[in-house]
Amino acid sequence: SKGGILAMIDIENIVFTAVSNAVKAEYPKAAIYGDYVEAPADFPCVCISEDDNYSYGLTQDNALEDNNVGVMYSVNIFTSNQVGKKTEAKKIAKIVDSVLLGFKMSRTALLPVPNADTTIYRITGRYTAVIGRYGDGNYQMYR
């Protein structure tokens, strides 16, 4: 451990930045959040968060550092156009999907979810992967 702090594998910022950049390239005014937002003020809106990060199997070493972790990411896409909000949400979902599958994640869910405010269309996705640590700051992802 470095300075008494266990070294957990954490690539959330890398994933967030890649998704944010890809969505903003097509939708420059999109609001992108690194956590779930119950009532977004701006649309379209994408919330991406790492909802789980756990030691994978028996791969901790004697220093109690993770060599592999299982992760789960959640994505919520909100749109509110009068016409075409479902189409827009699906287009954004394809962008996000391309980025996360490019990270070798597996999509475990991608479905419309009823929203409390029915003028807003929402799609929720879940993605999982196993991340292995190789060297200082280098990672490999597995489906």
PDB file of C-alpha atoms in Angstrom:
ATOM      1  CA  SER A   1       0.000   0.000   0.000  1.00  0.00           C
ATOM      2  CA  LYS A   2       1.140   3.528  -0.696  1.00  0.00           C
ATOM      3  CA  GLY A   3       1.368   5.684   2.418  1.00  0.00           C
ATOM      4  CA  GLY A   4      -0.918   3.350   4.332  1.00  0.00           C
ATOM      5  CA  ILE A   5      -3.765   3.717   1.824  1.00  0.00           C
ATOM      6  CA  LEU A   6      -4.876   0.603   0.015  1.00  0.00           C
ATOM      7  CA  ALA A   7      -4.622   0.946  -3.751  1.00  0.00           C
ATOM      8  CA  MET A   8      -8.047   0.305  -5.189  1.00  0.00           C
ATOM      9  CA  ILE A   9      -8.435   0.071  -8.950  1.00  0.00           C
ATOM     10  CA  ASP A  10     -10.454   3.139  -9.902  1.00  0.00           C
ATOM     11  CA  ILE A  11     -10.984   4.204 -13.520  1.00  0.00           C
ATOM     12  CA  GLU A  12     -14.261   6.085 -13.035  1.00  0.00           C
ATOM     13  CA  ASN A  13     -12.784   9.421 -14.188  1.00  0.00           C
ATOM     14  CA  ILE A  14     -11.355   7.800 -17.332  1.00  0.00           C
ATOM     15  CA  VAL A  15     -14.735   6.266 -18.208  1.00  0.00           C
ATOM     16  CA  PHE A  16     -16.650   9.473 -17.407  1.00  0.00           C
ATOM     17  CA  THR A  17     -14.332  11.613 -19.533  1.00  0.00           C
ATOM     18  CA  ALA A  18     -14.546   9.253 -22.521  1.00  0.00           C
ATOM     19  CA  VAL A  19     -18.361   9.147 -22.388  1.00  0.00           C
ATOM     20  CA  SER A  20     -18.618  12.898 -21.844  1.00  0.00           C
ATOM     21  CA  ASN A  21     -16.313  13.690 -24.774  1.00  0.00           C
ATOM     22  CA  ALA A  22     -18.159  11.345 -27.128  1.00  0.00           C
ATOM     23  CA  VAL A  23     -21.612  12.674 -26.220  1.00  0.00           C
ATOM     24  CA  LYS A  24     -20.474  16.329 -26.326  1.00  0.00           C
ATOM     25  CA  ALA A  25     -18.993  15.778 -29.806  1.00  0.00           C
ATOM     26  CA  GLU A  26     -22.526  15.096 -31.113  1.00  0.00           C
ATOM     27  CA  TYR A  27     -24.576  17.033 -28.533  1.00  0.00           C
ATOM     28  CA  PRO A  28     -22.455  20.012 -27.382  1.00  0.00           C
ATOM     29  CA  LYS A  29     -25.191  21.367 -25.097  1.00  0.00           C
ATOM     30  CA  ALA A  30     -25.781  18.041 -23.325  1.00  0.00           C
ATOM     31  CA  ALA A  31     -25.541  18.062 -19.529  1.00  0.00           C
ATOM     32  CA  ILE A  32     -23.245  15.268 -18.337  1.00  0.00           C
ATOM     33  CA  TYR A  33     -23.101  14.239 -14.671  1.00  0.00           C
ATOM     34  CA  GLY A  34     -20.921  11.744 -12.822  1.00  0.00           C
ATOM     35  CA  ASP A  35     -23.777  10.795 -10.525  1.00  0.00           C
ATOM     36  CA  TYR A  36     -27.508  10.194 -10.812  1.00  0.00           C
ATOM     37  CA  VAL A  37     -29.607  13.360 -11.039  1.00  0.00           C
ATOM     38  CA  GLU A  38     -33.261  12.795 -10.195  1.00  0.00           C
ATOM     39  CA  ALA A  39     -34.614  15.924 -11.874  1.00  0.00           C
ATOM     40  CA  PRO A  40     -32.247  17.285 -14.532  1.00  0.00           C
ATOM     41  CA  ALA A  41     -32.657  20.965 -15.355  1.00  0.00           C
ATOM     42  CA  ASP A  42     -31.036  20.767 -18.811  1.00  0.00           C
ATOM     43  CA  PHE A  43     -31.619  18.373 -21.698  1.00  0.00           C
ATOM     44  CA  PRO A  44     -30.421  16.158 -23.107  1.00  0.00           C
ATOM     45  CA  CYS A  45     -28.854  14.867 -19.926  1.00  0.00           C
ATOM     46  CA  VAL A  46     -26.568  11.880 -19.357  1.00  0.00           C
ATOM     47  CA  CYS A  47     -25.762  10.576 -15.884  1.00  0.00           C
ATOM     48  CA  ILE A  48     -22.996   7.970 -15.678  1.00  0.00           C
ATOM     49  CA  SER A  49     -21.814   6.520 -12.407  1.00  0.00           C
ATOM     50  CA  GLU A  50     -19.737   3.645 -11.120  1.00  0.00           C
ATOM     51  CA  ASP A  51     -22.274   1.875  -8.919  1.00  0.00           C
ATOM     52  CA  ASP A  52     -20.097  -1.048  -7.857  1.00  0.00           C
ATOM     53  CA  ASN A  53     -16.370  -1.753  -7.530  1.00  0.00           C
ATOM     54  CA  TYR A  54     -15.548  -5.005  -5.732  1.00  0.00           C
ATOM     55  CA  SER A  55     -12.544  -7.293  -5.280  1.00  0.00           C
ATOM     56  CA  TYR A  56     -12.742  -9.908  -7.994  1.00  0.00           C
ATOM     57  CA  GLY A  57     -12.229 -13.447  -6.819  1.00  0.00           C
ATOM     58  CA  LEU A  58      -9.190 -14.266  -4.786  1.00  0.00           C
ATOM     59  CA  THR A  59      -6.823 -11.871  -6.515  1.00  0.00           C
ATOM     60  CA  GLN A  60      -5.868  -9.585  -3.629  1.00  0.00           C
ATOM     61  CA  ASP A  61      -2.173  -9.773  -2.831  1.00  0.00           C
ATOM     62  CA  ASN A  62      -0.509  -9.857   0.588  1.00  0.00           C
ATOM     63  CA  ALA A  63      -0.464  -6.040   0.651  1.00  0.00           C
ATOM     64  CA  LEU A  64      -4.291  -6.228   0.346  1.00  0.00           C
ATOM     65  CA  GLU A  65      -4.206  -4.447  -2.992  1.00  0.00           C
ATOM     66  CA  ASP A  66      -6.712  -5.441  -5.629  1.00  0.00           C
ATOM     67  CA  ASN A  67      -5.196  -6.936  -8.742  1.00  0.00           C
ATOM     68  CA  ASN A  68      -8.630  -7.337 -10.331  1.00  0.00           C
ATOM     69  CA  VAL A  69     -11.987  -5.732  -9.615  1.00  0.00           C
ATOM     70  CA  GLY A  70     -15.478  -6.185 -10.940  1.00  0.00           C
ATOM     71  CA  VAL A  71     -17.226  -2.940 -11.825  1.00  0.00           C
ATOM     72  CA  MET A  72     -20.743  -1.932 -12.744  1.00  0.00           C
ATOM     73  CA  TYR A  73     -21.634   1.357 -14.409  1.00  0.00           C
ATOM     74  CA  SER A  74     -25.117   2.834 -14.670  1.00  0.00           C
ATOM     75  CA  VAL A  75     -26.138   5.259 -17.379  1.00  0.00           C
ATOM     76  CA  ASN A  76     -29.323   7.330 -17.368  1.00  0.00           C
ATOM     77  CA  ILE A  77     -30.234   9.342 -20.446  1.00  0.00           C
ATOM     78  CA  PHE A  78     -32.972  11.981 -20.250  1.00  0.00           C
ATOM     79  CA  THR A  79     -34.511  13.859 -23.187  1.00  0.00           C
ATOM     80  CA  SER A  80     -37.447  16.254 -23.310  1.00  0.00           C
ATOM     81  CA  ASN A  81     -38.038  17.293 -26.919  1.00  0.00           C
ATOM     82  CA  GLN A  82     -41.693  17.787 -27.839  1.00  0.00           C
ATOM     83  CA  VAL A  83     -41.110  15.584 -30.878  1.00  0.00           C
ATOM     84  CA  GLY A  84     -38.404  12.949 -31.224  1.00  0.00           C
ATOM     85  CA  LYS A  85     -37.327  12.584 -27.601  1.00  0.00           C
ATOM     86  CA  LYS A  86     -37.252   8.766 -27.853  1.00  0.00           C
ATOM     87  CA  THR A  87     -35.182   8.936 -31.058  1.00  0.00           C
ATOM     88  CA  GLU A  88     -32.745  11.397 -29.475  1.00  0.00           C
ATOM     89  CA  ALA A  89     -32.371   9.237 -26.339  1.00  0.00           C
ATOM     90  CA  LYS A  90     -31.655   6.171 -28.494  1.00  0.00           C
ATOM     91  CA  LYS A  91     -29.031   8.062 -30.522  1.00  0.00           C
ATOM     92  CA  ILE A  92     -27.289   9.138 -27.313  1.00  0.00           C
ATOM     93  CA  ALA A  93     -27.547   5.590 -25.957  1.00  0.00           C
ATOM     94  CA  LYS A  94     -25.744   4.323 -29.085  1.00  0.00           C
ATOM     95  CA  ILE A  95     -22.916   6.805 -28.505  1.00  0.00           C
ATOM     96  CA  VAL A  96     -22.559   5.773 -24.847  1.00  0.00           C
ATOM     97  CA  ASP A  97     -22.833   2.090 -25.787  1.00  0.00           C
ATOM     98  CA  SER A  98     -20.053   2.435 -28.354  1.00  0.00           C
ATOM     99  CA  VAL A  99     -17.709   3.994 -25.788  1.00  0.00           C
ATOM    100  CA  LEU A 100     -18.413   1.469 -23.043  1.00  0.00           C
ATOM    101  CA  LEU A 101     -18.280  -1.566 -25.337  1.00  0.00           C
ATOM    102  CA  GLY A 102     -14.998  -0.106 -26.604  1.00  0.00           C
ATOM    103  CA  PHE A 103     -13.747  -0.391 -23.019  1.00  0.00           C
ATOM    104  CA  LYS A 104     -14.640  -4.114 -23.281  1.00  0.00           C
ATOM    105  CA  MET A 105     -17.613  -3.765 -20.954  1.00  0.00           C
ATOM    106  CA  SER A 106     -20.684  -5.963 -21.318  1.00  0.00           C
ATOM    107  CA  ARG A 107     -24.102  -4.360 -21.554  1.00  0.00           C
ATOM    108  CA  THR A 108     -26.395  -6.127 -19.098  1.00  0.00           C
ATOM    109  CA  ALA A 109     -29.401  -3.826 -19.588  1.00  0.00           C
ATOM    110  CA  LEU A 110     -30.574  -0.982 -21.809  1.00  0.00           C
ATOM    111  CA  LEU A 111     -34.236  -0.175 -21.377  1.00  0.00           C
ATOM    112  CA  PRO A 112     -36.754   2.632 -21.261  1.00  0.00           C
ATOM    113  CA  VAL A 113     -37.761   3.537 -17.724  1.00  0.00           C
ATOM    114  CA  PRO A 114     -40.958   5.425 -16.901  1.00  0.00           C
ATOM    115  CA  ASN A 115     -40.116   8.842 -15.552  1.00  0.00           C
ATOM    116  CA  ALA A 116     -42.149  10.640 -12.869  1.00  0.00           C
ATOM    117  CA  ASP A 117     -42.392  13.621 -15.214  1.00  0.00           C
ATOM    118  CA  THR A 118     -43.969  12.050 -18.295  1.00  0.00           C
ATOM    119  CA  THR A 119     -42.747  14.879 -20.544  1.00  0.00           C
ATOM    120  CA  ILE A 120     -39.242  13.430 -20.076  1.00  0.00           C
ATOM    121  CA  TYR A 121     -38.094  10.262 -21.859  1.00  0.00           C
ATOM    122  CA  ARG A 122     -35.532   8.134 -20.010  1.00  0.00           C
ATOM    123  CA  ILE A 123     -33.324   5.202 -20.948  1.00  0.00           C
ATOM    124  CA  THR A 124     -31.279   3.346 -18.340  1.00  0.00           C
ATOM    125  CA  GLY A 125     -28.283   1.143 -19.110  1.00  0.00           C
ATOM    126  CA  ARG A 126     -26.054  -1.105 -17.017  1.00  0.00           C
ATOM    127  CA  TYR A 127     -22.563  -2.225 -17.984  1.00  0.00           C
ATOM    128  CA  THR A 128     -20.130  -4.591 -16.255  1.00  0.00           C
ATOM    129  CA  ALA A 129     -16.476  -5.534 -16.652  1.00  0.00           C
ATOM    130  CA  VAL A 130     -13.515  -6.990 -14.818  1.00  0.00           C
ATOM    131  CA  ILE A 131     -10.465  -4.746 -14.632  1.00  0.00           C
ATOM    132  CA  GLY A 132      -6.981  -6.126 -14.072  1.00  0.00           C
ATOM    133  CA  ARG A 133      -4.013  -4.101 -12.823  1.00  0.00           C
ATOM    134  CA  TYR A 134      -0.784  -4.420 -14.786  1.00  0.00           C
ATOM    135  CA  GLY A 135       2.085  -2.247 -13.662  1.00  0.00           C
ATOM    136  CA  ASP A 136       1.755   1.231 -12.241  1.00  0.00           C
ATOM    137  CA  GLY A 137      -1.434   2.797 -13.553  1.00  0.00           C
ATOM    138  CA  ASN A 138      -1.985   0.339 -16.412  1.00  0.00           C
ATOM    139  CA  TYR A 139      -5.205  -1.631 -16.654  1.00  0.00           C
ATOM    140  CA  GLN A 140      -6.751  -4.318 -18.837  1.00  0.00           C
ATOM    141  CA  MET A 141     -10.507  -4.754 -19.053  1.00  0.00           C
ATOM    142  CA  TYR A 142     -12.342  -8.012 -19.673  1.00  0.00           C
ATOM    143  CA  ARG A 143     -15.931  -8.775 -20.543  1.00  0.00           C
TER     144      ARG A 143
END
